[in-house]
Amino acid sequence: MLMQIIVTGLLQGVIYALIGLGLFLVFNVMRVVNFAHGYFVLIGMYGLLWLDPGSLPSYLLYALAVAAAAVVFGYVIERWLLEFTLHKPGHAQLVITISLGIAMQYFFQIKFPEPYQTIANPWPFSSVQILGVTVSAGRLMAAIISLALTIAISWVVYRTSLGQNIRACSQSLPGAVHVGINFPRVYRSTFAFGAGIAAVAGALLIPFQPVSPHYGLDLTIKAFILVVIGGVASIWGTVIAGVLLGMAESAGSVFISGSLTSSVIYLMFLLVILIRPQGLIVRKAAFA
Amino acid sequence: MSTLLQTLKPATPRQTINTLIVVISVVFAVAYPFIVEPAMVGVGFVALIYAMRNFTWNIAGGLVGLLSLAHVAGFGIGAFSVAILTWEHGINVWIAIAAGVLLSGLVGVIVSLIMSRFGVNAFFFALGTAALSLAVAGIAASWSVTGQVNGLQNHTSGEGFMKLQWFLDPKPLYYVALVILVLIVLFTVWMTSRTRFGRSLPFIREDPDMAASMGIDVVRNQALAMGISMGLTAIPGSLIAQYTSFVSYESVLTLEIGILMLVGAIIGGSSTLAGPIVAGIGIAALEEGLRSFDVTSSSVSSITQIVYAAVVILILRLGADGIVPMWNALLDRLFPGRGDEEPRPSETSTKEEPAHA
């Protein structure tokens, strides 16, 4: 029982962490409250559902294609809908991203009226035993790829010049402008990057996670939970929060009913917002 | 109504036209059930519900600027209070509605006080209230008193005003909704123009620090506005429950409803009183229009939601304030002159009644 909780929680948590990372970058660098982030995950899920890959190579190829499409979509959204709100007061960006999410949700609702679909398992094996727990191939591979991507993202953020620019804009926008960073371009690439990550996560989820249009809002809120609980200081806070959320969910689903589990998680999250809006896990103030 | 007209007496062309529109709309709304076929009366009722919930959201969202997603919890509380108290335990429906209003208002006050106590910003306010709504929905979905996922069904018999149900004819329920909407609007007009509390609300929205330095108790007034707003939001919830005779967490507690209230108020123009009502009526009209275009019923609501979202994005993208402020600006351009000296542009179009469904 305990192993079951730990293994499934860990595997789910790594994917949550990947989704949370996309939001973390956007939230932290641009200070944009992207309520559409969960729906970017749905682009990946529904994209693969629509393309319906039959084999592993086509699955991987389609996943990349969907991610590329999401990157373009994210770029366009940032350029045309969000950029003009960035340095204005008011709630325009919040309302715009919420509305965008709603529009996408109902678009998927029309396009894919049948809820809770998945695609056939694209991996060459069906399930494995880990520490006495049976894990489906999709779940295991999704977690492994998520972990690899998380490490790759941390490499991009902490080791490349793009990452340096991203962190510079996050720490001090006037400072970044002062040293000649083209911040609108950094913002656009960050947002596009975040959307792409979300779509990849969706592509990884679809072989074992049935998709319905409501799932987007759920994922948005969960991603925010990770970012808020993880704190703004480091991407590892978000990753740890993702694993914790996965564990909490799998533990909750064993002991109480599913919807009550999410209620408890949401209420605990509300508490965190109130008591420590700067985050629980990482306490240092700088994203460096 | 007459006092309202007196306040509009030094009339600019815009005020004259808007007053005329309000009067025509009220007359039309009263006559509406008798000039359309019976099936359309239900559509009118739904339009009134949309208008009412947008309007009550706007008391906190537009007047005070609290971007709340907790209102759907108020809507659900209203619906479930009728379902639990009246349908399950046979308590008078009006008492159940009052209980829903009180409970929902209390939730609003507490939410606002807690949020103020911890000094959260607009983003955390939206996120925290969204989390609260999701938590409430999850509890309703797993608690036997609220019918879990199956929801609650109305099995009570007997019709009439005291039961607030009429089985064949939706007209009486339509008029109940209309009267309540008018009362809520009149109350809000009175509150925002005659009471010190009400007049402080836009001030708090524009600059809370300045308001506090002028001796306004910002925290208390925000909490009170949130309480009034959420309490009144319970009423359309109760009415829609009486209309559909069925309540489940999916039908009244999904976060999408809360988002639609927010979006609707902003489309109409959240700085005006008429805006949310216009947007509510408009969306119901749009739904009905699509239905006549032979679209399947599940797609109808999806398409209207997409249109809703697209319109609000467009309005914000163009930097506009919403339909009613745009309409006022149009009138000012068509009839220049005295209207240029307009001292309080946001309050002139105080009221507009449901025009069409």
XYZ file of C-alpha atoms in Angstrom:
645
model
C 0.000 0.000 0.000
C 2.698 2.449 1.011
C 4.824 1.517 -1.996
C 1.795 1.980 -4.200
C 1.267 5.513 -2.879
C 4.901 6.435 -3.234
C 5.427 5.027 -6.707
C 2.266 6.337 -8.342
C 2.593 9.652 -6.523
C 6.160 10.075 -7.628
C 5.401 9.223 -11.243
C 2.416 11.566 -11.373
C 4.300 14.247 -9.469
C 7.130 14.427 -11.989
C 4.634 15.182 -14.751
C 2.948 17.827 -12.591
C 6.374 19.312 -12.045
C 6.902 19.589 -15.792
C 3.557 21.350 -16.227
C 4.306 23.600 -13.274
C 7.692 24.564 -14.705
C 6.146 26.083 -17.819
C 3.911 28.231 -15.652
C 6.750 29.015 -13.275
C 8.813 30.572 -16.056
C 5.938 32.659 -17.381
C 4.780 33.748 -13.951
C 8.207 34.484 -12.639
C 9.758 36.178 -15.630
C 6.843 38.069 -17.111
C 4.685 38.409 -13.996
C 1.867 37.215 -16.218
C -0.883 35.282 -14.525
C -1.528 32.736 -17.222
C -4.855 31.104 -16.455
C -4.729 29.381 -19.855
C -1.698 27.278 -18.994
C -3.645 24.099 -18.286
C -5.345 24.468 -21.634
C -1.961 24.503 -23.333
C -1.565 21.015 -21.868
C -4.867 20.131 -23.511
C -3.398 21.206 -26.870
C -0.893 18.394 -26.448
C -3.514 15.899 -25.317
C -6.138 16.662 -27.930
C -3.499 17.182 -30.608
C -2.318 13.601 -30.225
C -5.853 12.322 -29.850
C -6.671 13.930 -33.178
C -3.523 12.713 -34.944
C -3.904 9.262 -33.374
C -0.434 7.801 -33.747
C -0.232 4.068 -34.433
C 3.391 3.404 -33.617
C 6.158 4.676 -31.386
C 8.019 6.703 -34.057
C 4.834 8.412 -35.169
C 3.912 9.083 -31.536
C 7.228 10.814 -30.892
C 7.052 12.697 -34.171
C 3.509 13.895 -33.513
C 4.441 14.896 -29.986
C 7.166 17.124 -31.368
C 4.816 18.525 -33.991
C 2.179 19.333 -31.383
C 4.785 20.979 -29.183
C 5.951 23.078 -32.120
C 2.366 24.093 -32.827
C 1.928 25.076 -29.177
C 5.109 27.147 -29.313
C 3.774 29.051 -32.309
C 0.392 29.443 -30.626
C 1.994 30.698 -27.436
C 4.102 33.165 -29.374
C 1.083 34.539 -31.198
C -0.930 34.813 -27.990
C 1.867 36.650 -26.226
C 2.507 38.947 -29.154
C -1.095 39.885 -29.909
C -3.016 39.463 -26.697
C -0.694 39.843 -23.752
C 2.140 42.131 -24.691
C 0.043 45.271 -24.603
C -1.173 44.480 -21.076
C 2.224 43.904 -19.548
C 3.042 47.324 -18.238
C -0.443 48.535 -17.595
C -2.239 48.384 -14.299
C -5.480 46.497 -13.989
C -6.649 42.992 -14.502
C -6.658 42.844 -18.302
C -4.165 39.988 -18.631
C -5.897 37.915 -15.980
C -9.270 38.286 -17.688
C -7.758 37.700 -21.135
C -6.044 34.459 -20.152
C -9.140 33.205 -18.319
C -11.255 33.967 -21.378
C -8.737 32.350 -23.674
C -8.857 29.232 -21.524
C -12.643 29.173 -21.601
C -12.676 29.631 -25.376
C -10.239 26.750 -25.775
C -12.205 24.554 -23.395
C -15.418 24.937 -25.352
C -13.598 24.646 -28.664
C -12.371 21.222 -27.565
C -15.862 20.460 -26.300
C -17.290 21.006 -29.777
C -14.454 19.330 -31.644
C -14.259 16.276 -29.370
C -17.734 15.738 -27.940
C -16.942 12.324 -26.530
C -15.273 12.730 -23.135
C -12.587 10.651 -21.455
C -10.732 9.323 -24.472
C -7.137 8.105 -24.556
C -4.867 6.838 -27.293
C -3.529 3.298 -27.558
C -0.325 2.652 -25.656
C 2.470 3.675 -28.053
C 5.279 2.075 -26.069
C 6.553 -1.415 -26.988
C 5.765 -2.861 -23.535
C 2.529 -2.682 -21.586
C 3.466 -2.623 -17.920
C 6.318 -3.243 -15.529
C 6.726 -4.124 -11.875
C 8.533 -1.525 -9.767
C 9.066 -2.428 -6.117
C 6.068 -4.712 -6.280
C 3.811 -2.097 -7.874
C 2.478 -2.581 -11.383
C 2.985 0.541 -13.461
C 1.662 1.043 -16.970
C 4.156 1.820 -19.710
C 2.657 5.200 -20.524
C 2.889 6.379 -16.934
C 6.435 5.182 -16.481
C 7.742 6.598 -19.744
C 5.921 9.883 -19.181
C 7.605 10.226 -15.817
C 11.040 9.335 -17.185
C 10.767 11.778 -20.095
C 9.366 14.466 -17.781
C 12.305 14.050 -15.475
C 14.745 14.273 -18.378
C 12.985 17.382 -19.671
C 12.991 18.957 -16.227
C 16.741 18.510 -16.067
C 17.068 19.848 -19.606
C 14.982 22.895 -18.699
C 17.072 23.572 -15.634
C 20.118 23.362 -17.873
C 18.572 25.896 -20.257
C 17.614 28.216 -17.429
C 20.862 28.045 -15.481
C 23.493 27.342 -18.123
C 22.604 29.004 -21.417
C 22.524 32.632 -22.481
C 18.778 32.461 -23.055
C 18.420 31.274 -19.479
C 20.674 34.049 -18.304
C 18.480 36.611 -20.058
C 15.376 35.001 -18.621
C 16.752 35.163 -15.109
C 17.934 38.713 -15.622
C 14.459 39.863 -16.659
C 13.007 38.048 -13.695
C 15.365 39.612 -11.170
C 15.184 43.169 -12.362
C 13.578 44.350 -15.545
C 15.159 47.835 -15.403
C 18.525 46.195 -14.845
C 17.971 43.847 -17.788
C 16.959 46.729 -20.030
C 19.972 48.673 -18.821
C 22.433 46.011 -19.931
C 20.795 45.798 -23.326
C 18.588 42.724 -23.094
C 15.800 42.807 -25.646
C 13.134 42.049 -23.064
C 10.096 41.802 -25.373
C 11.908 39.044 -27.213
C 12.785 37.286 -23.968
C 9.146 37.542 -22.909
C 7.878 36.116 -26.178
C 10.312 33.223 -26.147
C 9.573 32.505 -22.488
C 5.840 32.385 -23.088
C 6.235 30.272 -26.233
C 8.630 27.972 -24.368
C 6.148 27.594 -21.503
C 3.349 26.721 -23.919
C 5.578 24.180 -25.648
C 6.492 22.505 -22.360
C 2.823 22.292 -21.453
C 1.955 20.689 -24.787
C 4.742 18.116 -24.389
C 3.385 17.263 -20.960
C -0.034 16.811 -22.530
C 1.412 14.525 -25.203
C 3.008 12.444 -22.445
C -0.217 12.302 -20.435
C -2.627 11.210 -23.151
C -1.644 7.493 -23.378
C -2.868 6.857 -19.818
C -4.857 9.924 -18.738
C -8.387 10.174 -20.229
C -8.944 13.727 -21.386
C -11.985 15.951 -21.067
C -12.218 19.702 -21.666
C -12.688 20.416 -17.939
C -9.285 18.988 -17.241
C -7.621 22.193 -18.441
C -8.928 24.347 -15.614
C -8.003 21.658 -13.141
C -4.444 21.572 -14.453
C -4.196 25.364 -14.454
C -5.089 25.536 -10.797
C -2.766 22.656 -9.976
C 0.091 24.346 -11.827
C -0.561 27.507 -9.847
C -0.544 25.482 -6.669
C 2.918 24.216 -7.564
C 4.259 27.631 -8.437
C 2.834 29.302 -5.354
C 3.854 26.549 -2.967
C 7.243 26.118 -4.601
C 8.038 29.781 -4.296
C 9.679 32.119 -6.749
C 13.270 31.467 -5.830
C 14.199 28.400 -7.811
C 12.730 25.996 -10.322
C 13.461 23.173 -7.898
C 10.841 24.498 -5.506
C 8.225 23.930 -8.191
C 9.586 20.451 -8.925
C 9.483 19.457 -5.261
C 5.980 20.878 -4.962
C 4.957 18.809 -7.981
C 6.183 15.606 -6.393
C 4.459 16.517 -3.125
C 1.199 17.181 -4.948
C 1.435 13.854 -6.752
C 2.076 12.063 -3.453
C -0.754 13.894 -1.699
C -3.151 12.966 -4.473
C -2.217 9.319 -4.543
C -2.348 9.116 -0.749
C -5.703 10.886 -0.728
C -7.191 8.656 -3.394
C -6.383 5.613 -1.256
C -8.075 6.915 1.874
C -10.893 9.211 0.766
C -12.914 9.758 -2.393
C -11.336 11.528 -5.343
C -13.305 14.767 -5.332
C -12.855 15.211 -1.597
C -9.101 14.781 -2.058
C -8.987 17.697 -4.437
C -11.153 19.716 -2.031
C -8.645 19.159 0.730
C -5.778 20.073 -1.582
C -7.511 23.266 -2.693
C -8.306 24.288 0.866
C -4.726 23.660 1.943
C -3.607 25.726 -1.009
C -5.903 28.565 0.086
C -4.226 28.419 3.447
C -0.784 28.642 1.839
C -1.831 31.679 -0.206
C -2.953 33.387 2.955
C -0.096 32.518 5.239
C 2.916 32.277 2.974
C 2.168 33.869 -0.406
C 5.919 33.928 -1.033
C 5.968 30.124 -1.111
C 6.613 27.290 1.284
C 9.575 25.423 0.004
C 12.386 27.671 -1.133
C 12.935 30.703 0.983
C 15.732 32.584 -0.724
C 14.341 35.599 -2.514
C 16.319 35.633 -5.752
C 15.777 33.435 -8.785
C 19.505 33.057 -9.425
C -38.749 55.067 -10.653
C -39.891 58.692 -10.385
C -37.054 59.645 -8.041
C -34.711 58.061 -10.512
C -36.111 60.174 -13.291
C -35.761 63.295 -11.178
C -32.088 62.647 -10.658
C -31.737 62.537 -14.413
C -33.621 65.784 -14.940
C -30.798 68.077 -16.111
C -30.773 65.962 -19.206
C -28.110 65.805 -21.819
C -29.170 64.137 -25.057
C -27.448 60.986 -23.884
C -29.363 60.925 -20.630
C -32.605 61.489 -22.441
C -31.949 58.659 -24.850
C -30.788 56.279 -22.132
C -33.787 57.103 -19.957
C -36.003 56.420 -22.920
C -34.273 53.083 -23.488
C -34.718 52.155 -19.835
C -38.426 52.985 -19.887
C -39.006 51.123 -23.156
C -37.023 48.150 -21.847
C -39.023 47.977 -18.640
C -42.294 48.152 -20.531
C -41.084 45.526 -22.951
C -39.858 43.268 -20.146
C -43.260 43.460 -18.448
C -45.158 42.783 -21.660
C -42.709 40.177 -22.914
C -44.455 36.982 -21.701
C -47.659 38.020 -23.436
C -46.205 38.883 -26.817
C -44.061 35.795 -27.357
C -45.018 32.165 -27.599
C -44.969 30.260 -24.283
C -41.722 28.402 -24.978
C -39.874 31.695 -25.213
C -40.904 32.765 -21.705
C -38.439 30.268 -20.265
C -35.715 31.820 -22.382
C -36.643 35.198 -20.958
C -36.416 33.783 -17.456
C -32.943 32.394 -18.130
C -31.928 35.766 -19.570
C -33.075 37.433 -16.348
C -31.049 34.950 -14.318
C -27.938 35.652 -16.389
C -28.512 39.374 -16.005
C -29.079 39.035 -12.270
C -25.980 37.017 -11.559
C -23.792 39.264 -13.698
C -25.231 42.255 -11.895
C -24.724 40.875 -8.406
C -21.178 39.817 -9.289
C -20.539 43.342 -10.448
C -21.339 44.846 -7.042
C -18.079 43.384 -5.753
C -16.266 42.926 -9.056
C -17.040 46.161 -10.819
C -17.862 48.652 -8.094
C -15.112 47.650 -5.686
C -12.802 45.931 -8.153
C -12.580 42.618 -6.289
C -11.906 40.097 -9.028
C -13.746 37.288 -7.310
C -14.259 33.740 -8.509
C -15.955 32.795 -5.243
C -19.335 33.978 -6.458
C -20.105 30.660 -8.041
C -19.996 29.263 -4.510
C -22.702 31.800 -3.618
C -24.722 30.753 -6.660
C -24.380 27.121 -5.627
C -25.232 27.877 -1.995
C -28.450 29.519 -3.172
C -29.368 26.539 -5.328
C -28.467 23.940 -2.726
C -30.208 25.766 0.119
C -33.464 25.502 -1.790
C -32.734 21.907 -2.738
C -31.802 20.776 0.762
C -34.176 22.833 2.910
C -37.252 22.895 0.698
C -37.081 19.790 -1.448
C -35.627 17.475 1.175
C -37.019 18.903 4.403
C -40.146 20.755 3.336
C -39.216 24.164 4.689
C -40.866 27.143 3.027
C -38.970 28.098 -0.098
C -38.708 31.791 0.773
C -37.120 30.940 4.098
C -34.716 28.671 2.231
C -33.819 31.490 -0.152
C -33.261 33.844 2.766
C -31.065 31.239 4.428
C -29.079 30.873 1.222
C -28.620 34.627 0.952
C -27.466 34.888 4.554
C -25.062 31.963 4.326
C -23.640 33.124 1.012
C -23.278 36.674 2.286
C -21.522 35.397 5.367
C -19.108 33.428 3.198
C -18.458 36.583 1.192
C -17.737 38.666 4.280
C -15.443 36.016 5.720
C -13.572 35.503 2.441
C -13.030 39.213 2.022
C -11.974 39.718 5.631
C -9.504 36.839 5.499
C -8.053 38.054 2.216
C -7.714 41.600 3.540
C -6.256 40.383 6.783
C -3.427 38.775 4.865
C -3.205 41.598 2.352
C -3.329 39.522 -0.812
C -3.126 41.198 -4.216
C -5.655 40.915 -7.044
C -4.032 37.846 -8.510
C -3.991 35.910 -5.257
C -7.522 37.083 -4.602
C -8.662 35.547 -7.898
C -6.632 32.391 -7.356
C -7.670 31.972 -3.727
C -11.354 32.485 -4.472
C -11.053 30.033 -7.385
C -9.514 27.470 -5.053
C -12.340 28.065 -2.587
C -14.975 27.496 -5.278
C -13.282 24.312 -6.431
C -13.085 23.100 -2.851
C -16.790 23.795 -2.304
C -17.618 21.969 -5.543
C -15.538 18.993 -4.439
C -17.302 18.882 -1.088
C -20.710 19.063 -2.767
C -19.688 16.229 -5.086
C -18.808 13.901 -2.224
C -21.235 14.871 0.549
C -24.423 12.841 0.833
C -26.461 15.887 1.969
C -25.787 17.612 -1.353
C -26.621 14.490 -3.316
C -23.024 13.687 -4.248
C -22.544 13.326 -7.991
C -26.199 12.465 -8.602
C -27.565 15.779 -7.391
C -30.939 16.486 -5.839
C -34.328 16.311 -7.489
C -37.406 18.342 -6.639
C -40.266 15.977 -5.677
C -42.437 18.519 -3.866
C -45.956 19.053 -5.044
C -48.196 22.083 -4.970
C -47.751 25.293 -6.822
C -48.244 28.980 -6.174
C -46.365 31.974 -4.918
C -45.615 30.544 -1.474
C -44.205 27.401 -3.082
C -42.483 29.392 -5.824
C -43.218 26.794 -8.401
C -45.589 26.549 -11.293
C -45.504 23.349 -13.236
C -46.826 24.273 -16.646
C -46.644 28.021 -16.954
C -43.249 29.744 -16.504
C -44.835 33.228 -16.539
C -45.171 33.708 -12.768
C -41.570 32.648 -12.188
C -40.505 35.067 -14.921
C -42.248 37.916 -13.129
C -40.771 36.917 -9.787
C -37.309 37.056 -11.354
C -38.087 40.378 -13.015
C -39.352 41.965 -9.806
C -36.358 40.690 -7.843
C -33.960 41.972 -10.499
C -35.603 45.408 -10.428
C -35.469 45.444 -6.631
C -31.784 44.498 -6.641
C -31.023 47.197 -9.204
C -32.991 49.841 -7.299
C -31.297 48.822 -4.063
C -27.892 49.118 -5.711
C -28.723 52.486 -7.236
C -29.877 53.720 -3.841
C -26.808 52.245 -2.150
C -24.287 53.733 -4.539
C -25.868 57.148 -4.756
C -27.389 57.758 -1.335
C -25.248 56.003 1.250
C -21.790 56.944 2.365
C -20.845 53.284 2.200
C -21.967 52.910 -1.405
C -20.268 56.076 -2.543
C -16.994 54.930 -1.026
C -16.907 51.797 -3.188
C -15.618 53.256 -6.506
C -13.181 55.319 -4.478
C -11.810 52.126 -2.898
C -11.543 50.540 -6.321
C -9.572 53.430 -7.781
C -7.202 53.987 -4.900
C -7.531 52.020 -1.657
C -4.664 53.834 0.035
C -6.102 57.245 -0.700
C -9.534 56.041 0.416
C -8.075 54.803 3.687
C -6.324 58.104 4.257
C -9.639 59.901 3.812
C -11.075 57.976 6.706
C -12.863 55.218 4.813
C -12.673 51.843 6.490
C -11.474 50.007 3.396
C -11.367 46.520 4.865
C -14.851 46.776 6.374
C -16.424 48.298 3.273
C -14.817 45.748 0.971
C -16.060 42.937 3.169
C -19.555 44.408 3.328
C -19.689 44.864 -0.453
C -18.438 41.341 -0.980
C -21.058 40.055 1.468
C -23.899 41.943 -0.219
C -22.678 40.873 -3.636
C -22.305 37.200 -2.799
C -25.480 37.130 -0.757
C -27.496 38.493 -3.662
C -25.809 36.032 -6.036
C -27.498 33.253 -4.081
C -30.901 34.492 -5.302
C -30.440 33.651 -9.010
C -29.054 30.305 -7.849
C -32.239 29.591 -5.870
C -34.462 30.722 -8.740
C -32.706 28.590 -11.341
C -33.009 25.609 -8.987
C -36.758 26.190 -8.681
C -36.948 26.503 -12.467
C -35.054 23.346 -13.381
C -36.167 21.298 -10.337
C -32.744 19.707 -10.313
C -29.490 20.685 -8.667
C -26.127 18.987 -8.785
C -22.624 20.237 -8.215
C -22.067 20.093 -11.961
C -25.058 22.248 -12.802
C -24.501 25.068 -10.307
C -20.991 24.830 -8.867
C -18.615 24.608 -11.799
C -15.990 27.320 -11.870
C -16.990 28.118 -15.447
C -20.168 29.763 -14.130
C -18.067 32.006 -11.932
C -15.853 32.927 -14.857
C -18.902 33.692 -16.981
C -20.205 36.136 -14.359
C -16.865 37.921 -14.420
C -16.620 37.918 -18.201
C -20.244 38.978 -18.631
C -19.882 41.947 -16.317
C -16.732 43.071 -18.097
C -18.247 42.720 -21.579
C -21.183 44.878 -20.595
C -18.979 47.399 -18.873
C -18.218 46.721 -15.257
C -18.040 50.384 -14.332
C -21.704 50.835 -15.199
C -24.789 49.410 -13.576
C -26.513 48.618 -16.861
C -23.588 46.824 -18.464
C -23.828 43.441 -16.726
C -27.564 43.315 -17.388
C -27.144 44.104 -21.073
C -24.467 41.411 -21.387
C -26.625 38.854 -19.551
C -29.606 39.484 -21.812
C -27.324 39.487 -24.826
C -25.833 36.102 -24.095
C -29.266 34.552 -23.622
C -30.392 36.096 -26.905
C -27.295 34.748 -28.603
C -27.942 31.260 -27.255
C -31.496 31.364 -28.508
C -30.428 32.735 -31.887
C -27.960 29.901 -32.344
C -30.590 27.379 -31.403
C -32.829 28.612 -34.187
C -29.891 28.075 -36.554
C -30.287 24.336 -36.107
C -27.189 23.854 -33.983
C -27.246 20.885 -31.634
C -28.075 21.907 -28.094
C -24.762 20.830 -26.583
C -22.893 22.907 -29.133
C -25.091 25.953 -28.527
C -23.782 26.685 -25.075
C -20.235 25.888 -26.190
C -20.428 28.320 -29.093
C -21.925 31.057 -26.949
C -19.166 30.623 -24.388
C -16.563 30.926 -27.135
C -18.245 34.034 -28.516
C -18.398 35.436 -24.989
C -14.699 34.827 -24.464
C -13.773 36.176 -27.883
C -15.781 39.347 -27.324
C -14.231 40.024 -23.952
C -10.735 39.477 -25.349
C -11.529 41.804 -28.235
C -12.914 44.480 -25.915
C -9.845 44.351 -23.719
C -7.518 44.189 -26.715
C -9.045 47.334 -28.144
C -8.744 49.006 -24.769
C -12.477 49.601 -24.537
C -14.551 49.496 -21.382
C -17.445 47.359 -22.476
C -20.674 47.698 -24.395
C -22.470 50.309 -22.327
C -19.542 52.742 -22.016
C -18.989 52.358 -25.770
C -22.642 53.109 -26.363
C -22.412 56.214 -24.182
C -19.324 57.370 -26.038
C -21.143 56.851 -29.318
C -24.084 58.956 -28.130
C -21.733 61.688 -26.978
C -20.139 61.764 -30.377
C -23.465 61.843 -32.184
C -24.846 64.608 -29.966
C -21.969 66.859 -29.045
C -22.482 70.027 -27.054
C -23.706 70.003 -23.502
C -22.726 66.394 -23.105
C -19.057 67.363 -23.162
C -19.297 68.833 -19.703
C -20.551 65.584 -18.253
C -19.280 65.382 -14.682
C -19.803 61.741 -13.837
C -19.771 59.622 -16.939
C -19.899 56.285 -15.223
C -23.108 56.897 -13.332
C -25.302 58.564 -15.895
C -26.629 55.419 -17.397
C -27.842 54.170 -14.116
C -30.247 51.569 -15.135
C -31.407 49.614 -18.045
C -33.888 46.863 -17.973
C -33.909 43.574 -19.821
C -34.903 44.297 -23.334
C -35.074 41.070 -25.137
C -34.366 37.434 -24.714
